[in-house]
């Protein structure tokens, strides 16, 4: 029977590793067992079925999470979970099971696994691509594709359209763990090839019905946090054909994998391009917004440096904000006002953070209920979370009343932002009251309880339904520790618990009477799967003399020191206890089902409240960050101004502080009269840091955070571009120079007058003349066509003359009058020592001091000496009589020196 079930499931899920539950183990068979044993480093064994030796391996249930992490998260394998489902049976009968695959676990369909990153979204994204695409490499024509992505662990569901050209940028920002394509999409399709080249994890799904055939759960909340379109319980938004196809593909894939755990999905939010700063994939990676390019992971990233959030939901929201800053001045101002509000009220801020620290991940717990996986512990978490939300509102109200009493006036202006935010919350005290009234030992079983054995989940109910005969003999029916619902919650439960109490009292009296009557202190009344209800004697030699003479006791089993007897009175009484416990268990299961349904019915309001608390957490985190790091509130305007006084790079500054060093701040001024700034100077003097710093301050300003500066005015940036730190793309046969040219071309095509561009050493990697020409053409295009704000770092100081540099104004001439020039330098001392001056000053630095960097890198002295001689010749120096033609014989000249 087991072999037949396994073979059937292997045929049904040929693309999956099949793990079959057998008792207290998960097992793998046939050829898959060899792969599983190798990946999990567990012993490979065998068993005989129908006279054939079959390979197998297995591991205890308790290790499932550890091994799923290896199979799914690390090795990107699909795992089909074949579970046991008990058939109805009478007490005392050997349990029988049906086995079926209840879920297929993939990298994008994780629900509540312990290895799921609580601080990051785990998105599954479906991509609907046209069968015929635009000519590859032609940026002027691009087919439209549909995107739909969902985090199954939180229920967040989004959709949008994209062009093939912009697809890479959206994928980098969304960062899905798994991408689903139509399996009919050819392997040579440009999009499929591009995804494979970028090393995305790609899965396939069958052609699916359009979104119009998919039913969604109504969500009455709006998403004021991410700035997405308002999808209310009203009419279904009109999705484009591409969006509908992607939504259908995604839901089809979910149905095929979640199976019995498939929830009713929320209606997808359409993500709008308007109102968000656009950043391409190169910019997100180069600026290290979420991950560090040097170390990998979040260490060293902007997210890691500014993260002061308390909740996991708040951290996920912060991550989304960083990759999608707002361009709405009212939205930015509202966030800044909340930051200012908490900055001026540190005690309120600390009290709210203390309360938030006790809140579980509400979004993921709510989703567990919608997936049919919520248990008693989750109900307690929901109750504690709702109570905490109410306490936060009460604390804010108390603070307002205290201020009004102290100042003698009604507080309106300063409190408008927090009042508006909290007014959107739904009062869920009724739900909390129902849960706390229903659940037993709420305080003891709440967050932080160490007595987990007192909680009861679905597995416990399954055991109870089979009665005491299937429960350990250590369990004593004292009526105090096995139940999760308060006895008085329903009349039925009250009656059943009253009956059970009476039966347990009869059991105690019977046990005591038998001990006294037969002189057997070690006599106890027990039950076990093997012997049913029986009387147990622990000390045979001392206690069974009288009992052995009574015909009412029938010996069942005997050892050297113990003996067990069948006793009719206890058998009848025990059966009554079993029937009553089964009835209580069934009644509790009905109550828990009712509570689950109530949570599901309130899920939209719970989600909305959770999102509001996430935003509260982020804005409080911004105020803490501003306090700790001396950040200031930037003035955000609807113009092309960008003026920062003594700005600091948030990540580099922190790194220097940990080394006991001080960051050198710099000021930048970009406006309608000085749109582009050329920055020259030596290597290692901070040009690239200044470029990234300028971009990061714009991002921080537009997510509503304060910024590291003495003063800042930021005109809204609609698109942010970074051409910094390119490297070879060997997989696609692209040199560093080619990668840089592709990035530069993209910037010149897409930048608008409201954009901000940072470019570092454009033109390197080819000859000096070619590179200089490309750099000049790039500047010309940025000034005359794009007319955007830009910082352009270069070692080509000759560009100053090409741009008509006027030294008295440190600006260009003619059509380049909006180009300003700044530089960094090296401070030298009399004893040949030097130090980098990271302070930016007006002007052009015509010396890159490359040899000084070579000295710092400990190049051999002979090589340094040769380089100095060669540099002297190339610059004219003491050997200015050497003609240009003769410089081709530089090697011979140096040999003669």
PDB file of C-alpha atoms in Angstrom, residues 138-139 141-145 162-170:
ATOM      1  CA  UNK A 138      16.711  47.968 -30.252  1.00  0.00           C
ATOM      2  CA  UNK A 139      15.925  50.296 -27.333  1.00  0.00           C
ATOM      3  CA  UNK A 141      10.903  49.523 -29.661  1.00  0.00           C
ATOM      4  CA  UNK A 142       9.956  47.315 -26.765  1.00  0.00           C
ATOM      5  CA  UNK A 143       7.026  44.972 -26.187  1.00  0.00           C
ATOM      6  CA  UNK A 144       4.935  45.328 -23.049  1.00  0.00           C
ATOM      7  CA  UNK A 145       5.022  42.578 -20.446  1.00  0.00           C
ATOM      8  CA  UNK A 162       6.621  46.958 -17.901  1.00  0.00           C
ATOM      9  CA  UNK A 163       8.578  47.151 -21.096  1.00  0.00           C
ATOM     10  CA  UNK A 164      11.196  44.571 -21.924  1.00  0.00           C
ATOM     11  CA  UNK A 165      13.856  47.264 -21.591  1.00  0.00           C
ATOM     12  CA  UNK A 166      12.723  48.276 -18.073  1.00  0.00           C
ATOM     13  CA  UNK A 167      12.068  44.710 -16.912  1.00  0.00           C
ATOM     14  CA  UNK A 168      15.528  44.233 -15.405  1.00  0.00           C
ATOM     15  CA  UNK A 169      15.090  47.361 -13.299  1.00  0.00           C
ATOM     16  CA  UNK A 170      11.743  46.222 -11.883  1.00  0.00           C
TER      17      UNK A 170
END
